[in-house]
């Protein structure tokens, strides 16, 4: 692209693409526009794909020279996998993913199990799509390939955006080239440049007080140790909670690799996915944690250390001129304690694509951006809050509050185990402090009010994954359904008529 605004070529018909299902009920925009996406992360790639499927011509601008492997393990919950499966990626996901059978939390000092929530096939039964653990680079690769082979998407690397005019809109690259667009999507992550244009100036993050070491261990090493072997043979998400920190572990890459995230008090790390951390320092930070942790840490030769930053919710994600909108971490960065960062970005992308499949007039662009924000804002903000809550829950110092947390978690665990079978109970309780036998677990895991209404006795439980209503809200969400519903209830009457303008 040079410095001239070229007319848009007709977009290739949907039938030329290989998909198991048609997106947006086969609907494509009658007015194709040129959309520039800043950033080639999961959010940017997903947005580009959905907008191209909606009938638009999309250019992705990425500052990096090459798109390489980044990050470590990532959790992909049903609210994301249902979209990826809809995009035709179901089989590829199965090839690269591990399906965790359960969520387990243990005490930092003893390794006693205080929480257990069944996952596995029950995730699909309850929420309509699977829960997977995968390597972030594998996730990025399959979405990158989806975008790269789309005839309406151009991916340009080594194109760092250094300035923009949101009113035109135009973007100036480091090379001096000016790129023109009808609409710009700022998917440039937690250190977003485009966000500064939306908020009107530099916007600095707030340190959370935490940093996270990340590491991957070949599972061959765990299988050699009888104490560590069960972590591979029975793949679960296993966490250890301790004063001021926690450790989260799970298998990735067909159980060939074991992923660890070790959150600890921050003492000067940098806000980066790729900053090297000292493995000796990491081991020193977790002295006194139970023997299995010491064994795992001894297997880690090097680590990455990631400073965890937070940002308060923005007042708006849409620039006042209505031609620039933010998506993903650029507008609602997620702390990792709920494992929903990439999920929110992919949901954003699906809603944006769905809405823009209805574009038939330039007068609709800004109202559609406002619609996207109104659909997504409350959910993203609530998910941010849920992540912050887990930071508090996981890191309680030993004492009365921690004891109450563990008591709540054990009650939910006993309820889950009562439905799980003797073998599972024996395995989980092997290191657990079992709830007193007189505790009434409610039998089938549900209670009733006097009027017969079914209630979840785990509502508000310290184990947020045991709270059925929270899980339904988080994992049962379907971004396309929400966009369709919004259009039927609001868009048809308010934005639809603008097609005649």
Tab-separated table of C-alpha atoms in Angstrom:
chain	number	residue	atom	x	y	z
A	1	UNK	CA	0.000	0.000	0.000
A	2	UNK	CA	1.354	3.392	-0.904
A	3	UNK	CA	0.137	6.835	0.026
A	4	UNK	CA	-2.869	6.767	-2.303
A	5	UNK	CA	-6.320	5.502	-1.490
A	6	UNK	CA	-7.064	2.827	-4.047
A	7	UNK	CA	-10.638	1.732	-4.811
A	8	UNK	CA	-11.647	-1.518	-3.153
A	9	UNK	CA	-11.697	-4.583	-5.380
A	10	UNK	CA	-14.759	-6.844	-5.052
A	11	UNK	CA	-14.197	-9.401	-2.322
A	12	UNK	CA	-14.042	-13.062	-3.310
A	13	UNK	CA	-17.356	-14.848	-2.776
A	14	UNK	CA	-17.751	-16.903	0.398
A	15	UNK	CA	-18.025	-20.144	-1.541
A	16	UNK	CA	-14.320	-19.968	-2.529
A	17	UNK	CA	-13.319	-20.464	1.104
A	18	UNK	CA	-13.043	-23.820	2.820
A	19	UNK	CA	-15.360	-23.802	5.844
A	20	UNK	CA	-17.475	-26.353	7.628
A	21	UNK	CA	-20.091	-23.683	8.342
A	22	UNK	CA	-20.890	-20.231	7.039
A	23	UNK	CA	-20.318	-17.393	9.440
A	24	UNK	CA	-22.974	-14.775	10.181
A	25	UNK	CA	-25.684	-16.991	8.671
A	26	UNK	CA	-24.033	-16.505	5.266
A	27	UNK	CA	-24.514	-12.721	5.437
A	28	UNK	CA	-21.892	-10.423	3.887
A	29	UNK	CA	-21.690	-6.652	3.888
A	30	UNK	CA	-23.222	-5.018	0.832
A	31	UNK	CA	-20.704	-2.165	1.323
A	32	UNK	CA	-17.160	-3.615	1.502
A	33	UNK	CA	-14.671	-1.208	3.128
A	34	UNK	CA	-10.914	-1.260	3.708
A	35	UNK	CA	-10.084	-1.974	7.362
A	36	UNK	CA	-6.582	-1.744	8.854
A	37	UNK	CA	-5.891	-3.867	11.936
A	38	UNK	CA	-2.899	-2.730	14.002
A	39	UNK	CA	-1.314	-5.784	15.603
A	40	UNK	CA	-0.942	-9.423	14.596
A	41	UNK	CA	-1.658	-11.078	17.935
A	42	UNK	CA	-4.584	-13.412	18.562
A	43	UNK	CA	-7.043	-10.506	18.780
A	44	UNK	CA	-5.802	-8.809	15.611
A	45	UNK	CA	-5.748	-12.019	13.573
A	46	UNK	CA	-9.216	-13.011	14.798
A	47	UNK	CA	-10.606	-9.562	13.998
A	48	UNK	CA	-9.050	-9.623	10.528
A	49	UNK	CA	-10.535	-13.049	9.822
A	50	UNK	CA	-14.032	-12.193	11.043
A	51	UNK	CA	-14.094	-8.844	9.209
A	52	UNK	CA	-12.842	-10.480	5.996
A	53	UNK	CA	-15.533	-13.142	6.356
A	54	UNK	CA	-18.028	-10.289	6.739
A	55	UNK	CA	-17.034	-9.118	3.260
A	56	UNK	CA	-14.332	-6.510	3.899
A	57	UNK	CA	-10.765	-6.011	2.655
A	58	UNK	CA	-8.369	-6.159	5.624
A	59	UNK	CA	-4.717	-5.190	6.058
A	60	UNK	CA	-2.848	-6.200	9.219
A	61	UNK	CA	0.114	-3.993	10.193
A	62	UNK	CA	2.607	-5.697	12.515
A	63	UNK	CA	5.747	-4.012	13.841
A	64	UNK	CA	7.780	-7.198	14.269
A	65	UNK	CA	9.976	-8.361	11.409
A	66	UNK	CA	8.925	-11.978	11.774
A	67	UNK	CA	5.945	-13.559	13.475
A	68	UNK	CA	7.532	-16.103	15.791
A	69	UNK	CA	6.645	-18.244	18.770
A	70	UNK	CA	5.639	-16.297	21.837
A	71	UNK	CA	4.470	-17.181	25.303
A	72	UNK	CA	3.955	-20.585	26.831
A	73	UNK	CA	0.771	-22.454	27.743
A	74	UNK	CA	-2.662	-20.912	27.371
A	75	UNK	CA	-6.126	-21.974	28.504
A	76	UNK	CA	-8.835	-21.961	25.864
A	77	UNK	CA	-12.279	-22.082	27.440
A	78	UNK	CA	-15.617	-23.046	25.811
A	79	UNK	CA	-16.557	-19.406	25.038
A	80	UNK	CA	-13.532	-19.370	22.679
A	81	UNK	CA	-13.447	-22.942	21.406
A	82	UNK	CA	-17.057	-22.661	20.161
A	83	UNK	CA	-15.933	-19.753	17.937
A	84	UNK	CA	-12.766	-21.498	16.724
A	85	UNK	CA	-14.799	-24.618	15.881
A	86	UNK	CA	-17.264	-22.388	14.002
A	87	UNK	CA	-14.305	-21.039	12.028
A	88	UNK	CA	-13.421	-24.586	10.943
A	89	UNK	CA	-10.531	-25.110	13.403
A	90	UNK	CA	-12.080	-27.941	15.465
A	91	UNK	CA	-9.853	-30.731	14.117
A	92	UNK	CA	-6.668	-28.651	14.347
A	93	UNK	CA	-7.495	-27.774	17.954
A	94	UNK	CA	-7.882	-31.460	18.834
A	95	UNK	CA	-4.440	-32.198	17.378
A	96	UNK	CA	-2.619	-29.584	19.472
A	97	UNK	CA	-4.672	-29.544	22.679
A	98	UNK	CA	-4.857	-31.364	25.984
A	99	UNK	CA	-8.309	-31.634	27.561
A	100	UNK	CA	-7.920	-31.234	31.349
A	101	UNK	CA	-10.047	-33.637	33.371
A	102	UNK	CA	-10.455	-31.317	36.341
A	103	UNK	CA	-9.330	-28.218	38.196
A	104	UNK	CA	-7.405	-28.858	41.433
A	105	UNK	CA	-6.090	-26.436	44.069
A	106	UNK	CA	-3.598	-27.452	46.758
A	107	UNK	CA	-2.103	-25.917	49.892
A	108	UNK	CA	1.332	-24.395	49.270
A	109	UNK	CA	3.071	-25.951	52.271
A	110	UNK	CA	1.546	-29.440	52.460
A	111	UNK	CA	0.167	-30.170	49.006
A	112	UNK	CA	-3.215	-31.036	50.528
A	113	UNK	CA	-6.012	-30.797	47.970
A	114	UNK	CA	-8.545	-28.162	49.030
A	115	UNK	CA	-10.470	-27.762	45.754
A	116	UNK	CA	-11.510	-30.074	42.910
A	117	UNK	CA	-13.942	-29.280	40.104
A	118	UNK	CA	-14.689	-31.810	37.361
A	119	UNK	CA	-13.949	-30.579	33.838
A	120	UNK	CA	-13.211	-32.927	30.925
A	121	UNK	CA	-16.309	-33.881	28.932
A	122	UNK	CA	-18.565	-32.172	31.463
A	123	UNK	CA	-17.410	-28.811	30.078
A	124	UNK	CA	-18.824	-29.761	26.688
A	125	UNK	CA	-21.989	-31.189	28.246
A	126	UNK	CA	-22.653	-28.059	30.294
A	127	UNK	CA	-21.381	-25.300	28.002
A	128	UNK	CA	-21.563	-26.777	24.492
A	129	UNK	CA	-17.832	-26.661	23.683
A	130	UNK	CA	-14.596	-28.129	25.098
A	131	UNK	CA	-12.025	-26.605	27.479
A	132	UNK	CA	-8.452	-27.025	26.198
A	133	UNK	CA	-4.883	-26.367	27.290
A	134	UNK	CA	-2.561	-25.523	24.391
A	135	UNK	CA	0.732	-23.778	23.666
A	136	UNK	CA	0.154	-20.127	22.900
A	137	UNK	CA	2.353	-20.376	19.796
A	138	UNK	CA	0.229	-23.272	18.460
A	139	UNK	CA	-2.950	-21.248	19.069
A	140	UNK	CA	-1.423	-18.246	17.319
A	141	UNK	CA	-0.235	-20.380	14.397
A	142	UNK	CA	-3.617	-21.921	13.553
A	143	UNK	CA	-5.367	-18.517	13.654
A	144	UNK	CA	-2.483	-16.952	11.681
A	145	UNK	CA	-2.848	-19.623	8.989
A	146	UNK	CA	-6.589	-18.943	8.834
A	147	UNK	CA	-5.928	-15.242	8.206
A	148	UNK	CA	-2.921	-15.720	5.939
A	149	UNK	CA	-4.766	-17.897	3.430
A	150	UNK	CA	-7.849	-15.672	3.315
A	151	UNK	CA	-7.998	-13.904	-0.065
A	152	UNK	CA	-9.222	-10.638	1.502
A	153	UNK	CA	-6.462	-10.314	4.134
A	154	UNK	CA	-2.973	-8.872	3.641
A	155	UNK	CA	-0.486	-9.323	6.498
A	156	UNK	CA	2.384	-6.808	6.482
A	157	UNK	CA	5.265	-7.366	8.916
A	158	UNK	CA	8.012	-4.843	9.787
A	159	UNK	CA	5.352	-2.118	9.597
A	160	UNK	CA	5.534	-0.339	12.941
A	161	UNK	CA	2.883	2.360	13.312
A	162	UNK	CA	4.446	5.489	14.852
A	163	UNK	CA	1.576	7.979	14.432
A	164	UNK	CA	-1.948	8.217	13.124
A	165	UNK	CA	-4.647	10.685	12.209
A	166	UNK	CA	-7.849	9.088	13.546
A	167	UNK	CA	-10.114	11.543	11.716
A	168	UNK	CA	-9.037	10.525	8.192
A	169	UNK	CA	-8.041	7.809	9.196
A	170	UNK	CA	-4.403	7.407	8.177
A	171	UNK	CA	-1.468	5.654	9.828
A	172	UNK	CA	2.182	6.657	9.490
A	173	UNK	CA	4.726	3.857	9.569
A	174	UNK	CA	8.308	4.022	10.861
A	175	UNK	CA	9.440	3.932	7.232
A	176	UNK	CA	7.509	7.166	6.541
A	177	UNK	CA	4.860	5.420	4.473
A	178	UNK	CA	1.285	6.607	5.039
A	179	UNK	CA	-1.414	3.924	5.026
A	180	UNK	CA	-5.031	4.886	4.315
A	181	UNK	CA	-8.132	3.086	5.591
A	182	UNK	CA	-11.868	3.494	6.064
A	183	UNK	CA	-11.622	2.078	9.594
A	184	UNK	CA	-8.781	1.225	12.003
A	185	UNK	CA	-8.901	-1.539	14.633
A	186	UNK	CA	-6.372	-1.040	17.438
A	187	UNK	CA	-5.380	-4.585	18.429
A	188	UNK	CA	-1.878	-3.587	19.503
A	189	UNK	CA	-1.947	-5.067	22.980
A	190	UNK	CA	-1.276	-3.864	26.483
A	191	UNK	CA	1.294	-1.249	25.343
A	192	UNK	CA	-1.089	0.078	22.694
A	193	UNK	CA	-0.258	3.206	20.708
A	194	UNK	CA	-3.789	3.412	19.279
A	195	UNK	CA	-5.267	3.555	22.796
A	196	UNK	CA	-3.396	6.836	23.371
A	197	UNK	CA	-5.357	8.380	20.498
A	198	UNK	CA	-8.648	7.155	21.949
A	199	UNK	CA	-7.936	8.397	25.485
A	200	UNK	CA	-6.249	11.591	24.274
A	201	UNK	CA	-2.713	11.126	25.598
A	202	UNK	CA	-0.184	8.783	27.203
A	203	UNK	CA	-1.907	6.141	29.296
A	204	UNK	CA	0.279	4.296	31.748
A	205	UNK	CA	-0.562	0.975	33.383
A	206	UNK	CA	-0.676	0.307	37.122
A	207	UNK	CA	1.615	-2.383	38.569
A	208	UNK	CA	-0.369	-5.122	40.346
A	209	UNK	CA	2.468	-5.893	42.723
A	210	UNK	CA	2.791	-9.319	41.075
A	211	UNK	CA	5.070	-10.818	38.460
A	212	UNK	CA	4.918	-14.276	36.905
A	213	UNK	CA	7.652	-16.728	36.019
A	214	UNK	CA	6.719	-18.952	33.102
A	215	UNK	CA	8.419	-22.205	32.209
A	216	UNK	CA	7.907	-25.429	30.259
A	217	UNK	CA	9.317	-28.821	31.318
A	218	UNK	CA	9.411	-31.905	29.023
A	219	UNK	CA	6.966	-34.385	30.568
A	220	UNK	CA	9.533	-37.197	30.132
A	221	UNK	CA	11.277	-35.743	33.181
A	222	UNK	CA	8.091	-35.809	35.278
A	223	UNK	CA	7.280	-39.382	34.250
A	224	UNK	CA	10.614	-40.559	35.708
A	225	UNK	CA	9.595	-39.384	39.192
A	226	UNK	CA	6.786	-41.286	40.992
A	227	UNK	CA	5.790	-38.114	42.888
A	228	UNK	CA	5.427	-36.072	39.681
A	229	UNK	CA	4.138	-38.765	37.300
A	230	UNK	CA	0.443	-38.282	38.266
A	231	UNK	CA	0.624	-34.674	37.021
A	232	UNK	CA	1.063	-36.079	33.494
A	233	UNK	CA	-0.868	-39.344	33.697
A	234	UNK	CA	-3.992	-37.579	34.995
A	235	UNK	CA	-3.968	-34.234	33.141
A	236	UNK	CA	-5.683	-31.566	35.212
A	237	UNK	CA	-5.151	-27.902	35.868
A	238	UNK	CA	-3.306	-28.130	39.186
A	239	UNK	CA	-2.733	-25.006	41.238
A	240	UNK	CA	-0.979	-24.362	44.544
A	241	UNK	CA	-2.135	-21.365	46.597
A	242	UNK	CA	0.173	-19.653	49.090
A	243	UNK	CA	0.817	-16.388	50.928
A	244	UNK	CA	1.364	-13.674	48.313
A	245	UNK	CA	1.712	-16.081	45.389
A	246	UNK	CA	0.402	-19.112	43.540
A	247	UNK	CA	1.508	-21.672	40.970
A	248	UNK	CA	-0.647	-22.936	38.089
A	249	UNK	CA	0.358	-25.997	36.048
A	250	UNK	CA	-1.023	-28.071	33.184
A	251	UNK	CA	-0.030	-30.237	30.212
A	252	UNK	CA	0.230	-28.965	26.630
A	253	UNK	CA	1.276	-30.328	23.208
A	254	UNK	CA	-0.336	-33.759	23.506
A	255	UNK	CA	1.109	-34.159	27.034
A	256	UNK	CA	4.685	-33.803	25.743
A	257	UNK	CA	5.236	-30.583	27.725
A	258	UNK	CA	4.278	-29.383	31.207
A	259	UNK	CA	3.500	-25.681	31.560
A	260	UNK	CA	4.039	-23.701	34.760
A	261	UNK	CA	3.055	-20.153	35.709
A	262	UNK	CA	4.491	-19.055	39.071
A	263	UNK	CA	3.073	-15.780	40.367
A	264	UNK	CA	5.168	-14.008	42.993
A	265	UNK	CA	5.597	-10.529	44.503
A	266	UNK	CA	7.127	-8.228	41.899
A	267	UNK	CA	10.561	-6.854	42.633
A	268	UNK	CA	11.458	-4.977	39.480
A	269	UNK	CA	10.612	-7.172	36.487
A	270	UNK	CA	9.598	-5.563	33.188
A	271	UNK	CA	6.198	-5.519	31.462
A	272	UNK	CA	7.040	-8.052	28.783
A	273	UNK	CA	6.115	-11.531	27.583
A	274	UNK	CA	9.757	-12.306	26.807
A	275	UNK	CA	11.915	-10.953	29.672
A	276	UNK	CA	14.416	-13.532	30.921
A	277	UNK	CA	14.157	-14.401	34.610
A	278	UNK	CA	16.688	-16.135	36.819
A	279	UNK	CA	15.817	-19.754	37.615
A	280	UNK	CA	17.846	-19.476	40.861
A	281	UNK	CA	15.831	-16.408	41.887
A	282	UNK	CA	12.636	-18.291	41.054
A	283	UNK	CA	13.638	-21.187	43.297
A	284	UNK	CA	14.479	-18.763	46.111
A	285	UNK	CA	11.022	-17.147	45.789
A	286	UNK	CA	9.324	-20.513	46.460
A	287	UNK	CA	11.473	-21.866	49.272
A	288	UNK	CA	9.313	-23.713	51.802
A	289	UNK	CA	6.664	-24.770	49.279
A	290	UNK	CA	5.839	-28.482	49.324
A	291	UNK	CA	8.291	-31.152	48.044
A	292	UNK	CA	6.627	-31.645	44.637
A	293	UNK	CA	7.101	-27.934	43.901
A	294	UNK	CA	10.779	-28.169	44.845
A	295	UNK	CA	11.165	-31.127	42.474
A	296	UNK	CA	9.453	-29.252	39.642
A	297	UNK	CA	11.561	-26.127	40.144
A	298	UNK	CA	14.734	-28.223	40.083
A	299	UNK	CA	13.810	-29.296	36.529
A	300	UNK	CA	13.647	-25.705	35.196
A	301	UNK	CA	16.966	-24.488	33.699
A	302	UNK	CA	15.656	-21.088	32.552
A	303	UNK	CA	12.492	-19.044	32.883
A	304	UNK	CA	10.690	-15.977	31.603
A	305	UNK	CA	9.522	-13.334	34.084
A	306	UNK	CA	6.460	-11.243	33.244
A	307	UNK	CA	5.471	-8.141	35.209
A	308	UNK	CA	1.688	-8.158	35.674
A	309	UNK	CA	0.188	-4.766	34.895
A	310	UNK	CA	-3.385	-3.599	35.272
A	311	UNK	CA	-5.373	-0.750	33.741
A	312	UNK	CA	-8.608	0.749	34.936
A	313	UNK	CA	-11.502	0.358	32.459
A	314	UNK	CA	-11.509	3.057	29.765
A	315	UNK	CA	-14.504	5.391	29.490
A	316	UNK	CA	-14.803	4.463	25.796
A	317	UNK	CA	-13.130	2.155	23.264
A	318	UNK	CA	-14.174	4.278	20.249
A	319	UNK	CA	-12.371	7.430	19.096
A	320	UNK	CA	-14.651	10.465	18.983
A	321	UNK	CA	-14.351	10.672	15.171
A	322	UNK	CA	-15.754	7.150	14.905
A	323	UNK	CA	-13.091	5.625	12.627
A	324	UNK	CA	-10.823	4.020	15.244
A	325	UNK	CA	-11.855	1.344	17.742
A	326	UNK	CA	-9.880	-0.714	20.259
A	327	UNK	CA	-10.024	-4.478	20.757
A	328	UNK	CA	-8.584	-6.984	23.235
A	329	UNK	CA	-5.736	-6.018	25.559
A	330	UNK	CA	-5.498	-2.527	24.065
A	331	UNK	CA	-8.789	-1.608	25.772
A	332	UNK	CA	-9.372	-4.216	28.499
A	333	UNK	CA	-6.143	-6.017	29.479
A	334	UNK	CA	-6.864	-9.064	31.608
A	335	UNK	CA	-4.824	-10.268	34.534
A	336	UNK	CA	-4.131	-14.011	34.073
A	337	UNK	CA	-5.880	-15.203	37.260
A	338	UNK	CA	-9.096	-16.125	35.370
A	339	UNK	CA	-7.395	-17.273	32.127
A	340	UNK	CA	-9.673	-15.114	29.955
A	341	UNK	CA	-7.325	-12.606	28.246
A	342	UNK	CA	-7.248	-14.160	24.778
A	343	UNK	CA	-10.884	-15.225	25.180
A	344	UNK	CA	-12.054	-11.618	25.513
A	345	UNK	CA	-10.060	-10.546	22.437
A	346	UNK	CA	-11.462	-13.379	20.293
A	347	UNK	CA	-15.006	-12.638	21.496
A	348	UNK	CA	-14.465	-8.951	20.603
A	349	UNK	CA	-13.375	-9.995	17.114
A	350	UNK	CA	-16.414	-12.216	16.564
A	351	UNK	CA	-18.860	-9.486	17.642
A	352	UNK	CA	-17.136	-6.901	15.444
A	353	UNK	CA	-17.181	-9.188	12.405
A	354	UNK	CA	-20.816	-10.127	12.963
A	355	UNK	CA	-21.942	-6.493	13.219
A	356	UNK	CA	-19.930	-5.398	10.187
A	357	UNK	CA	-21.451	-8.168	8.065
A	358	UNK	CA	-24.496	-5.836	8.035
A	359	UNK	CA	-22.681	-2.736	6.731
A	360	UNK	CA	-24.475	-1.126	3.793
A	361	UNK	CA	-23.691	2.583	4.274
A	362	UNK	CA	-20.744	4.671	5.515
A	363	UNK	CA	-23.219	6.318	7.900
A	364	UNK	CA	-23.434	3.011	9.790
A	365	UNK	CA	-19.710	2.672	10.630
A	366	UNK	CA	-19.640	4.757	13.818
A	367	UNK	CA	-22.998	3.459	15.136
A	368	UNK	CA	-21.776	-0.124	14.594
A	369	UNK	CA	-18.607	0.644	16.584
A	370	UNK	CA	-20.762	2.022	19.404
A	371	UNK	CA	-22.876	-1.127	19.189
A	372	UNK	CA	-19.750	-3.308	19.518
A	373	UNK	CA	-18.731	-1.354	22.610
A	374	UNK	CA	-22.205	-1.606	24.161
A	375	UNK	CA	-22.299	-5.388	23.612
A	376	UNK	CA	-18.796	-6.022	24.932
A	377	UNK	CA	-18.025	-3.390	27.584
A	378	UNK	CA	-19.878	-4.822	30.599
A	379	UNK	CA	-18.674	-8.388	29.944
A	380	UNK	CA	-15.022	-7.408	29.534
A	381	UNK	CA	-15.143	-5.191	32.627
A	382	UNK	CA	-16.797	-7.931	34.716
A	383	UNK	CA	-14.159	-10.436	33.562
A	384	UNK	CA	-11.395	-8.011	34.570
A	385	UNK	CA	-12.994	-7.764	38.031
A	386	UNK	CA	-13.304	-11.566	38.296
A	387	UNK	CA	-9.578	-11.884	37.496
A	388	UNK	CA	-8.675	-9.346	40.180
A	389	UNK	CA	-10.825	-11.228	42.683
A	390	UNK	CA	-8.835	-14.422	42.064
A	391	UNK	CA	-5.600	-12.528	42.705
A	392	UNK	CA	-6.914	-11.806	46.197
A	393	UNK	CA	-8.337	-15.313	46.747
A	394	UNK	CA	-5.206	-17.186	45.622
A	395	UNK	CA	-2.711	-15.105	47.619
A	396	UNK	CA	-4.252	-14.931	51.098
A	397	UNK	CA	-1.712	-15.189	53.926
A	398	UNK	CA	-2.204	-18.165	56.235
A	399	UNK	CA	-4.821	-17.255	58.823
A	400	UNK	CA	-8.590	-16.995	59.375
A	401	UNK	CA	-9.419	-15.636	55.883
A	402	UNK	CA	-7.374	-18.385	54.215
A	403	UNK	CA	-9.028	-21.008	56.435
A	404	UNK	CA	-12.493	-19.776	55.420
A	405	UNK	CA	-11.448	-19.842	51.738
A	406	UNK	CA	-10.245	-23.424	52.076
A	407	UNK	CA	-13.395	-24.434	53.972
A	408	UNK	CA	-15.618	-23.080	51.172
A	409	UNK	CA	-13.496	-24.783	48.524
A	410	UNK	CA	-13.619	-28.114	50.371
A	411	UNK	CA	-17.414	-28.014	50.612
A	412	UNK	CA	-17.624	-27.552	46.827
A	413	UNK	CA	-15.007	-30.283	46.356
A	414	UNK	CA	-16.954	-32.780	48.453
A	415	UNK	CA	-20.070	-32.006	46.454
A	416	UNK	CA	-18.203	-32.669	43.203
A	417	UNK	CA	-16.546	-35.835	44.532
A	418	UNK	CA	-19.887	-37.233	45.671
A	419	UNK	CA	-20.724	-37.585	41.961
A	420	UNK	CA	-17.286	-38.682	40.769
A	421	UNK	CA	-16.828	-42.331	41.729
A	422	UNK	CA	-14.610	-44.092	44.275
A	423	UNK	CA	-11.378	-44.175	42.260
A	424	UNK	CA	-11.420	-40.446	41.690
A	425	UNK	CA	-12.323	-39.771	45.333
A	426	UNK	CA	-9.450	-41.931	46.536
A	427	UNK	CA	-6.960	-40.179	44.249
A	428	UNK	CA	-8.108	-36.644	45.065
A	429	UNK	CA	-8.453	-37.241	48.793
A	430	UNK	CA	-5.077	-38.948	49.021
A	431	UNK	CA	-3.509	-35.609	49.988
A	432	UNK	CA	-6.716	-33.802	50.971
A	433	UNK	CA	-8.093	-32.692	54.287
A	434	UNK	CA	-11.552	-34.247	53.997
A	435	UNK	CA	-14.574	-32.258	55.137
A	436	UNK	CA	-16.176	-33.609	58.322
A	437	UNK	CA	-18.517	-36.469	57.462
A	438	UNK	CA	-21.476	-34.662	58.971
A	439	UNK	CA	-21.309	-31.951	56.317
A	440	UNK	CA	-24.463	-31.964	54.191
A	441	UNK	CA	-23.264	-31.799	50.610
A	442	UNK	CA	-26.741	-31.565	49.145
A	443	UNK	CA	-26.562	-34.950	47.425
A	444	UNK	CA	-27.011	-33.966	43.785
A	445	UNK	CA	-25.128	-30.688	44.155
A	446	UNK	CA	-28.214	-28.529	44.081
A	447	UNK	CA	-30.490	-27.132	46.768
A	448	UNK	CA	-34.009	-25.743	46.609
A	449	UNK	CA	-35.750	-22.754	48.025
A	450	UNK	CA	-39.169	-23.293	49.607
A	451	UNK	CA	-40.809	-22.236	46.337
A	452	UNK	CA	-39.048	-25.061	44.484
A	453	UNK	CA	-36.492	-22.893	42.648
A	454	UNK	CA	-33.205	-24.754	42.105
A	455	UNK	CA	-30.203	-22.930	43.592
A	456	UNK	CA	-26.483	-23.563	43.409
A	457	UNK	CA	-25.071	-24.012	46.921
A	458	UNK	CA	-21.656	-23.035	45.506
A	459	UNK	CA	-22.811	-19.574	44.400
A	460	UNK	CA	-20.159	-17.104	45.551
A	461	UNK	CA	-17.714	-19.922	46.391
A	462	UNK	CA	-14.036	-18.970	46.715
A	463	UNK	CA	-13.431	-21.492	43.901
A	464	UNK	CA	-14.994	-19.381	41.128
A	465	UNK	CA	-14.967	-22.409	38.801
A	466	UNK	CA	-17.252	-24.301	41.197
A	467	UNK	CA	-19.880	-21.536	40.975
A	468	UNK	CA	-22.250	-22.889	38.302
A	469	UNK	CA	-23.793	-19.506	37.540
A	470	UNK	CA	-20.388	-17.839	37.100
A	471	UNK	CA	-19.316	-20.677	34.822
A	472	UNK	CA	-22.527	-20.414	32.801
A	473	UNK	CA	-22.012	-16.661	32.340
A	474	UNK	CA	-18.302	-17.017	31.485
A	475	UNK	CA	-18.216	-20.213	29.446
A	476	UNK	CA	-21.743	-20.355	28.017
A	477	UNK	CA	-21.322	-17.005	26.228
A	478	UNK	CA	-21.674	-17.051	22.434
A	479	UNK	CA	-20.374	-13.862	20.839
A	480	UNK	CA	-22.301	-14.412	17.589
A	481	UNK	CA	-25.563	-15.030	19.429
A	482	UNK	CA	-25.046	-11.818	21.437
A	483	UNK	CA	-24.428	-9.804	18.257
A	484	UNK	CA	-27.490	-11.277	16.512
A	485	UNK	CA	-29.616	-10.625	19.588
A	486	UNK	CA	-28.431	-7.012	19.832
A	487	UNK	CA	-29.292	-6.404	16.186
A	488	UNK	CA	-32.782	-7.865	16.552
A	489	UNK	CA	-33.490	-5.850	19.717
A	490	UNK	CA	-31.767	-2.549	18.859
A	491	UNK	CA	-29.798	-2.427	15.601
A	492	UNK	CA	-32.552	-3.198	13.159
A	493	UNK	CA	-34.560	-0.162	14.249
A	494	UNK	CA	-31.687	2.284	14.923
A	495	UNK	CA	-28.841	1.395	12.528
A	496	UNK	CA	-30.793	-0.398	9.798
A	497	UNK	CA	-32.544	2.803	8.564
A	498	UNK	CA	-29.130	4.505	8.107
A	499	UNK	CA	-28.628	2.271	5.050
A	500	UNK	CA	-30.706	4.781	3.095
A	501	UNK	CA	-28.380	7.671	3.954
